[in-house]
Tab-separated table of C-alpha atoms in Angstrom:
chain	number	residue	atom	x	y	z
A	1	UNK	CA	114.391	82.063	179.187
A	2	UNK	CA	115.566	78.864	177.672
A	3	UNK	CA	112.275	79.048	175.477
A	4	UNK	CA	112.830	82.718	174.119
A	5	UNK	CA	115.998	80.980	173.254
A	6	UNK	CA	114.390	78.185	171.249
A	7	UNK	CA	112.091	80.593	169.585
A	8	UNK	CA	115.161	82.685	168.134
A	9	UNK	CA	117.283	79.955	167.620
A	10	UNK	CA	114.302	78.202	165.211
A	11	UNK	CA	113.494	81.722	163.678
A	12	UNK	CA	116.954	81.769	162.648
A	13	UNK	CA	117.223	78.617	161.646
A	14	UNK	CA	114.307	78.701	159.552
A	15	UNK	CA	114.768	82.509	157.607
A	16	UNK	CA	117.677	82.482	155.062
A	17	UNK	CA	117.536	86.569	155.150
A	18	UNK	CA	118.115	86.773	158.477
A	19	UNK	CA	120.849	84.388	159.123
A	20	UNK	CA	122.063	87.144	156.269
A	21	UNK	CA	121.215	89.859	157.986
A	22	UNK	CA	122.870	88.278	161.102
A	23	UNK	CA	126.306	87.700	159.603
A	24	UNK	CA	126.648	90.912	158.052
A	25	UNK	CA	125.976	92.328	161.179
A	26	UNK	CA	128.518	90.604	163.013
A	27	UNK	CA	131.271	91.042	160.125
A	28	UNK	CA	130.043	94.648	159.731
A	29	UNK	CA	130.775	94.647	163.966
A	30	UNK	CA	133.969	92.914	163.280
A	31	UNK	CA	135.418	95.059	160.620
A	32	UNK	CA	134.668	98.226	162.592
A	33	UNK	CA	136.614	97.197	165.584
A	34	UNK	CA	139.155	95.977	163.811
A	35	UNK	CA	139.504	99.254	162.038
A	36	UNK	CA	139.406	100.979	165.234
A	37	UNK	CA	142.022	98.880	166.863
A	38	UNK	CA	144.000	99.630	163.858
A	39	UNK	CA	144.058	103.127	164.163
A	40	UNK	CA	144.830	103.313	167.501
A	41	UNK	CA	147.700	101.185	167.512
A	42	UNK	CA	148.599	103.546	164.527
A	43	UNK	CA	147.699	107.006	166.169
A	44	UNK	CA	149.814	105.824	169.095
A	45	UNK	CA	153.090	104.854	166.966
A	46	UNK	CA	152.852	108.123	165.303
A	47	UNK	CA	152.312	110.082	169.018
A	48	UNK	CA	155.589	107.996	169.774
A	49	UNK	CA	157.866	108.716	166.913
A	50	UNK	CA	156.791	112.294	167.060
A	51	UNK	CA	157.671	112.374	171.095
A	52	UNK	CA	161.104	110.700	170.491
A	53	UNK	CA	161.583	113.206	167.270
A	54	UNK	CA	161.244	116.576	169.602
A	55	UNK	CA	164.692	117.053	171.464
A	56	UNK	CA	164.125	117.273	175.443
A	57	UNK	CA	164.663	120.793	176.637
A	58	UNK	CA	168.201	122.118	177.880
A	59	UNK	CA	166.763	123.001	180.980
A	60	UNK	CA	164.685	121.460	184.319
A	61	UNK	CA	161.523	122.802	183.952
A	62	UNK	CA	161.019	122.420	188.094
A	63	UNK	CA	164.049	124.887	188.587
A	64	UNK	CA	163.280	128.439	187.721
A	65	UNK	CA	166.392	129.798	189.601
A	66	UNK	CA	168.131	128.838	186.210
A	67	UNK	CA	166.601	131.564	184.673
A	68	UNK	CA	168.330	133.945	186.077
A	69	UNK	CA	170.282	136.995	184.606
A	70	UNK	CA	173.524	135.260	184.243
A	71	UNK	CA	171.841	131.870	182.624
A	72	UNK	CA	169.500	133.646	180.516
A	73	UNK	CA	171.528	134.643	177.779
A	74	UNK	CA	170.863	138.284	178.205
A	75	UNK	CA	174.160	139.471	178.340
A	76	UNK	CA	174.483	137.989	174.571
A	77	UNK	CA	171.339	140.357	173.234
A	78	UNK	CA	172.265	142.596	170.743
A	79	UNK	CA	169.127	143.512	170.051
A	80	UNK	CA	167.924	146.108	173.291
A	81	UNK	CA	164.902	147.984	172.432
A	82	UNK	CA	164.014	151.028	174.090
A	83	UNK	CA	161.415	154.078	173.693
A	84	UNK	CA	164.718	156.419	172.235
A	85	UNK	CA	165.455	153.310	169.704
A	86	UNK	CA	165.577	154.908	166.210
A	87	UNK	CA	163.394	153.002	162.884
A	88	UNK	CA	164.755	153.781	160.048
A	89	UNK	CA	162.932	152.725	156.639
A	90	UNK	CA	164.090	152.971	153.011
A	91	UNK	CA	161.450	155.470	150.881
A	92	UNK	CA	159.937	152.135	149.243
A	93	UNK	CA	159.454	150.046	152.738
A	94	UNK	CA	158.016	153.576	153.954
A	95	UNK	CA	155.500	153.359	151.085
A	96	UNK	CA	154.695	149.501	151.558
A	97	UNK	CA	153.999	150.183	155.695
A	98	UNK	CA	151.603	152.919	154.816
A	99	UNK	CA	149.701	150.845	152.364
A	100	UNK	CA	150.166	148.092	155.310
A	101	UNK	CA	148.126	150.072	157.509
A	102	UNK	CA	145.898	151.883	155.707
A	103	UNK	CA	143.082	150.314	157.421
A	104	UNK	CA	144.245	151.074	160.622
A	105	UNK	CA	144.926	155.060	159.624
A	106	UNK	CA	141.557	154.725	158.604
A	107	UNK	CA	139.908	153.909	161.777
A	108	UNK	CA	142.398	155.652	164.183
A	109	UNK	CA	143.209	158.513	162.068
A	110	UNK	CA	146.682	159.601	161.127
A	111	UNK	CA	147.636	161.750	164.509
A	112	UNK	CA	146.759	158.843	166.527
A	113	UNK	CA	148.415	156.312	164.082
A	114	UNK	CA	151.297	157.658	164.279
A	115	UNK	CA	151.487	157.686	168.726
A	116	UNK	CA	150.791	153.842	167.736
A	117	UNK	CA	154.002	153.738	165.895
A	118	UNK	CA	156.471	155.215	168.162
A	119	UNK	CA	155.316	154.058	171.212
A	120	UNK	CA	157.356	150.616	172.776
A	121	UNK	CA	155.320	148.144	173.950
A	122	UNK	CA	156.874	145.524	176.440
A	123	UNK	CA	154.586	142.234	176.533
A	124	UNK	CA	155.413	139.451	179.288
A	125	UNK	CA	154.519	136.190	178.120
A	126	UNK	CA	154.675	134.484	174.738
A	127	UNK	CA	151.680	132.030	175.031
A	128	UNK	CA	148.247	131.535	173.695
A	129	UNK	CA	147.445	134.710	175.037
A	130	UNK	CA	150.845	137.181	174.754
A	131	UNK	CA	151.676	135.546	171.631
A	132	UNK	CA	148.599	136.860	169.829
A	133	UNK	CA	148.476	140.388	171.768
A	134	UNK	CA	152.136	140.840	170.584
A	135	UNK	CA	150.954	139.643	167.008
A	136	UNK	CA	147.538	142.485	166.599
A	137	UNK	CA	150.287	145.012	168.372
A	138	UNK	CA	152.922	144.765	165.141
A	139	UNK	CA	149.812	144.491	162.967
A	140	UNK	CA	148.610	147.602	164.645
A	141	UNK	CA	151.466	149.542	164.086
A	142	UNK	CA	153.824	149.497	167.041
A	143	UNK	CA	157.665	149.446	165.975
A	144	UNK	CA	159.562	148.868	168.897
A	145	UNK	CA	158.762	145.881	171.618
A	146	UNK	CA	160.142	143.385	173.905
A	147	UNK	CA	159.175	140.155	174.302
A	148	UNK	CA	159.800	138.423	177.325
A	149	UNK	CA	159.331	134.742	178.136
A	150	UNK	CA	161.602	131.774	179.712
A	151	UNK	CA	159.765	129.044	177.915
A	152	UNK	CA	160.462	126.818	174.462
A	153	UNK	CA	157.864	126.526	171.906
A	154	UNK	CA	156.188	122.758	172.570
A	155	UNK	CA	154.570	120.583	170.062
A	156	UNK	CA	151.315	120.635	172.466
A	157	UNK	CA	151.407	124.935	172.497
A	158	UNK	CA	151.004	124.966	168.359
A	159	UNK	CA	147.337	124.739	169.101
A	160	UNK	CA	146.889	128.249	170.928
A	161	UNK	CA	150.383	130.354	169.958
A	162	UNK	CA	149.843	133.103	167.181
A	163	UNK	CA	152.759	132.324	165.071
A	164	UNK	CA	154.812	129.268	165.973
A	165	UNK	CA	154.862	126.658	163.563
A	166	UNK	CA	156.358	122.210	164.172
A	167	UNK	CA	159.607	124.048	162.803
A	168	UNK	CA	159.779	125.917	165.728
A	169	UNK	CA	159.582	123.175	168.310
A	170	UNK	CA	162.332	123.119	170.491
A	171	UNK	CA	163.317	127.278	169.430
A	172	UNK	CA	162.397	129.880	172.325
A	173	UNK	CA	158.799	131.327	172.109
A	174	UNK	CA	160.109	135.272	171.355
A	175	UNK	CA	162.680	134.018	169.143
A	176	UNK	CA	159.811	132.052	166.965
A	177	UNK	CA	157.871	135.473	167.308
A	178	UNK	CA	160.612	137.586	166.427
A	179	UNK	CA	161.086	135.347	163.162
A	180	UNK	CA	157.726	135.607	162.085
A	181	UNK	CA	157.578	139.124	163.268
A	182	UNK	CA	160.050	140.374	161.082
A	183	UNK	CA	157.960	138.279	158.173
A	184	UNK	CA	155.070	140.538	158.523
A	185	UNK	CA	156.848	143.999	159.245
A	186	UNK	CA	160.500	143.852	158.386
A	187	UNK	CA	162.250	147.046	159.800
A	188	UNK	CA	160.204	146.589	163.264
A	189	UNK	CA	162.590	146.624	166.156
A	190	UNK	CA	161.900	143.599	168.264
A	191	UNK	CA	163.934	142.834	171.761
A	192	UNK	CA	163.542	139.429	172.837
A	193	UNK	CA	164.434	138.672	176.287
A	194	UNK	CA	164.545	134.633	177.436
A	195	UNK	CA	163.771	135.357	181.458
A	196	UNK	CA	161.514	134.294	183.515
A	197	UNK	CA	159.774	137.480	184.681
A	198	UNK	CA	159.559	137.916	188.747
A	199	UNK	CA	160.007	140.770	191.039
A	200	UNK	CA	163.547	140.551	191.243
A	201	UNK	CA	163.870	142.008	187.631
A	202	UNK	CA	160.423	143.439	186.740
A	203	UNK	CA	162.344	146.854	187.104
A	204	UNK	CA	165.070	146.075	184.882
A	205	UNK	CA	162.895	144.200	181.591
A	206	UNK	CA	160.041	146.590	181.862
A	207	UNK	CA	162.213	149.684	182.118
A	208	UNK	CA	163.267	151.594	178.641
């Protein structure tokens, strides 16, 4: 062992290119991990700041009894959406909706477009995966749903929700999707309930 060591130690000592080689190596070794310690202290200061810049939610997310019918803000929803709900469009917004889905008349055919459009949709659950069935729906056609979910749109959920954006952080998931909703299809009637869907009112947000 200790002669391998000699042997590299003299070859070393004896080739000016590799003691070169050598200490670029170990400053090319240096610089790297210095860079990389660098940007982790850096990706975790900016992880922090964002963490302390996102109000904590108003509620305990252990206690779903909170999200009840009296706690939910229901009571305060003007905006009840039903099957009988009327849509009424100015001539030009009639004009701009048909040009809207003129791809969809296309495929479905006019008859059929037109069940799309007054039929009410009620969608429970404003994630990764309701948030983008709700989206395609509106795209599709339909005028009147309900969105129903308890939760608050997260900084961690912008990588899977359809339409939320950082400015919606902290804002409740159908309330971001009714916002962006009405961006795409304006006169669309869009009830937003903030519940936490169970059997004790299945009846009552799925009914209309």
């Amino acid at each position: 062992m200790s002669s391998s060591l000699e042997k590299v130690t003299e070859y070393f000592s004896g080739n000016r290119n590799a003691q070169f080689a050598l200490v670029a190596a170990t400053a090319s070794a240096l610089t790297l991990s210095t860079v990389f310690t660098y940007q982790k202290v850096k990706r975790t200061e900016r992880v922090k700041k964002i963490k302390e810049s996102i109000e904590p939610p108003e509620f305990d997310l252990n206690n779903f009894s909170q999200f009840d019918k009296a706690s939910s803000g229901r009571e305060t929803n003007l905006n009840v959406v039903t099957k009988d709900t009327k849509v009424v469009t100015s001539p030009n917004e009639k004009l701009l909706f048909a040009e809207q889905l003129s791809r969809n008349c296309s495929f479905f055919g006019s008859d059929n477009l037109e069940c799309i459009k007054s039929s009410f949709v009620v969608v429970v659950g404003a994630g990764g995966v309701g948030s983008w069935a709700a989206l395609m729906l509106i795209r599709s056609g339909v005028q009147r749903i309900r969105l129903i979910d308890f939760d608050q749109v997260t900084l961690s959920s912008l990588n899977r929700h359809a339409v939320a954006i950082r400015s919606d952080v902290g804002m409740s998931k159908v309330e971001a999707m009714r916002k962006r909703f009405l961006e795409i299809v304006p006169h669309i009637k869009i009830d937003t309930r903030v519940e936490l869907f169970s059997k004790d009112n299945q009846e009552e947000l799925l009914s209309g």
